[in-house]
Amino acid sequence: MTPYRVVYEAFLARITADEWTLEDDLHIVERDWEQLLDMAVFRFKYPRVSLAPTICQCHCDPDMPPCPPQKAFQGDLDDGEIQLLALYMKHEWIKRCIASWENIRMLYSSKDFSQANFLAKLVELEKNVALEVHKAEGIYDRSRHKRPADKFKKLAGKNV
């Protein structure tokens, strides 16, 4: 099992967002991350492990009370799955930022701020992340344990 928290950490390492620092309740923040993760799971085309959700209850120390239950994936995700899910989450988050740019433009009311330029930069960022996601999907789809998958070795003329 892989806890959702592992994917959240990979996602947060890819962004610099103050969006969640304004919220005092961690439960609300984690619910938002979970929604982004749900969108990421939906976009994951051919996972090699189960992305089905489950609840895990760890019993790390027998002398201590059990940790609170936490959501996890049924499968043991490797770094490829974790990073691809984090990229999908980042892409969904950026698309949400573009959709709500109207809400954040009020933060920049100075004369030096160009709304059109700001939106153009957000759209360009989204395109770059979409390309990054596409490349990461290709790497994940064509490799097993950082080596080419058998069907791609055959395409290269190698006997498997």
C-alpha positions as a printed NumPy array, in Angstrom:
array([[  0.   ,   0.   ,   0.   ],
       [  1.122,   3.533,  -0.749],
       [ -0.381,   6.338,   1.366],
       [ -1.822,   9.323,  -0.495],
       [  0.536,  11.478,   1.563],
       [  3.494,  10.228,  -0.536],
       [  1.904,  11.581,  -3.731],
       [  0.901,  14.827,  -1.983],
       [  4.533,  15.402,  -1.   ],
       [  5.697,  14.821,  -4.587],
       [  3.033,  17.25 ,  -5.829],
       [  3.938,  19.932,  -3.292],
       [  7.605,  19.615,  -4.25 ],
       [  6.609,  20.615,  -7.808],
       [  4.762,  23.825,  -6.942],
       [  5.23 ,  26.964,  -4.907],
       [  1.715,  27.851,  -3.881],
       [  0.497,  29.963,  -1.047],
       [ -3.057,  28.877,  -1.786],
       [ -3.19 ,  26.488,   1.147],
       [ -1.295,  28.591,   3.696],
       [ -4.361,  30.758,   4.234],
       [ -6.368,  27.769,   5.469],
       [ -5.987,  26.811,   9.132],
       [ -7.824,  23.489,   8.909],
       [ -5.51 ,  20.79 ,   7.5  ],
       [ -8.531,  18.566,   6.822],
       [ -9.874,  21.091,   4.272],
       [ -6.454,  21.375,   2.618],
       [ -6.066,  17.601,   2.373],
       [ -9.565,  17.305,   0.919],
       [ -8.512,  19.743,  -1.82 ],
       [ -5.348,  17.712,  -2.507],
       [ -7.463,  14.555,  -2.612],
       [ -9.724,  16.102,  -5.247],
       [ -6.663,  16.944,  -7.354],
       [ -5.4  ,  13.398,  -6.818],
       [ -8.775,  11.956,  -7.89 ],
       [ -8.456,  13.914, -11.157],
       [ -4.906,  12.608, -11.558],
       [ -5.994,   8.998, -11.04 ],
       [ -8.755,   9.492, -13.616],
       [ -6.173,  10.668, -16.174],
       [ -3.705,   7.81 , -15.528],
       [ -4.151,   5.609, -18.607],
       [ -2.412,   2.288, -17.958],
       [ -1.113,   1.96 , -14.404],
       [  0.872,  -1.172, -13.66 ],
       [ -0.452,  -1.325, -10.094],
       [ -3.86 ,  -0.827,  -8.552],
       [ -4.784,   2.798,  -7.96 ],
       [ -7.926,   1.738,  -6.123],
       [ -8.325,   3.574,  -2.823],
       [ -8.245,   1.881,   0.545],
       [ -7.881,   2.857,   4.185],
       [ -4.717,   1.84 ,   5.963],
       [ -4.214,   1.705,   9.69 ],
       [ -0.577,   1.571,  10.637],
       [  0.56 ,   0.025,  13.885],
       [  4.124,   1.341,  13.952],
       [  4.831,   1.018,  17.658],
       [  3.04 ,  -1.67 ,  19.699],
       [  3.436,   0.443,  22.861],
       [  1.656,   3.423,  21.297],
       [ -1.949,   3.785,  20.169],
       [ -2.47 ,   3.161,  16.459],
       [ -2.058,   6.05 ,  14.034],
       [ -5.273,   7.543,  12.661],
       [ -6.556,   5.804,   9.536],
       [ -5.373,   7.333,   6.295],
       [ -6.256,   6.878,   2.637],
       [ -3.882,   4.876,   0.517],
       [ -3.624,   3.095,  -2.809],
       [ -4.073,  -0.662,  -2.728],
       [ -0.982,  -1.101,  -4.899],
       [  2.628,  -0.343,  -4.04 ],
       [  3.427,   2.599,  -6.293],
       [  6.962,   3.029,  -7.574],
       [  8.596,   6.385,  -8.213],
       [  7.29 ,   6.445, -11.801],
       [  3.654,   6.213, -10.739],
       [  4.143,   8.7  ,  -7.891],
       [  5.812,  11.299, -10.105],
       [  3.29 ,  10.907, -12.92 ],
       [  0.385,  11.348, -10.485],
       [  2.125,  14.435,  -9.035],
       [  2.504,  15.867, -12.553],
       [ -1.169,  15.235, -13.313],
       [ -2.065,  16.976, -10.043],
       [  0.139,  19.946, -10.959],
       [ -1.478,  20.195, -14.388],
       [ -4.979,  20.099, -12.913],
       [ -3.994,  22.708, -10.328],
       [ -2.627,  25.057, -13.016],
       [ -5.781,  24.646, -15.1  ],
       [ -7.773,  25.579, -11.996],
       [ -5.586,  28.66 , -11.502],
       [ -6.272,  29.744, -15.085],
       [ -9.998,  29.168, -14.652],
       [-10.015,  31.299, -11.506],
       [ -7.579,  34.011, -12.611],
       [-10.44 ,  36.475, -12.255],
       [-10.395,  35.84 ,  -8.509],
       [ -6.701,  36.512,  -8.102],
       [ -6.382,  39.522, -10.39 ],
       [ -7.775,  41.698,  -7.614],
       [ -4.562,  41.023,  -5.691],
       [ -2.68 ,  42.926,  -8.367],
       [ -4.349,  46.284,  -8.727],
       [ -1.251,  48.375,  -9.418],
       [ -0.828,  50.19 , -12.725],
       [  2.238,  48.088, -13.525],
       [  0.221,  44.876, -13.543],
       [ -1.07 ,  43.705, -16.927],
       [ -3.97 ,  41.268, -16.646],
       [ -3.604,  40.119, -20.243],
       [  0.114,  39.473, -19.777],
       [ -0.538,  37.591, -16.538],
       [ -3.183,  35.372, -18.151],
       [ -0.931,  34.745, -21.164],
       [  1.847,  33.6  , -18.831],
       [ -0.539,  31.264, -17.008],
       [ -1.725,  29.768, -20.301],
       [  1.893,  29.329, -21.451],
       [  2.727,  27.629, -18.147],
       [ -0.221,  25.256, -18.616],
       [  1.003,  24.349, -22.123],
       [  4.504,  23.662, -20.796],
       [  3.184,  21.446, -18.008],
       [  0.913,  19.609, -20.481],
       [  4.009,  18.886, -22.592],
       [  5.893,  17.743, -19.478],
       [  2.999,  15.404, -18.614],
       [  2.955,  14.019, -22.161],
       [  6.696,  13.283, -22.045],
       [  6.397,  11.672, -18.597],
       [  3.549,   9.456, -19.851],
       [  5.74 ,   8.311, -22.729],
       [  8.614,   7.474, -20.413],
       [  6.319,   5.584, -18.041],
       [  4.556,   3.68 , -20.846],
       [  7.783,   2.559, -22.532],
       [  9.82 ,   1.457, -19.527],
       [  9.761,  -1.146, -16.793],
       [ 12.113,  -0.573, -13.871],
       [ 13.908,   2.146, -15.883],
       [ 14.547,  -0.298, -18.759],
       [ 12.674,  -0.476, -22.079],
       [  9.578,  -2.667, -22.011],
       [  9.792,  -5.894, -24.024],
       [  7.432,  -4.722, -26.767],
       [  9.589,  -1.638, -27.38 ],
       [ 12.774,  -3.711, -27.504],
       [ 11.187,  -5.679, -30.362],
       [ 10.467,  -2.465, -32.248],
       [ 14.149,  -1.591, -31.966],
       [ 15.096,  -4.922, -33.542],
       [ 16.236,  -6.683, -30.385],
       [ 15.288, -10.285, -29.689],
       [ 13.569, -10.673, -26.359]])
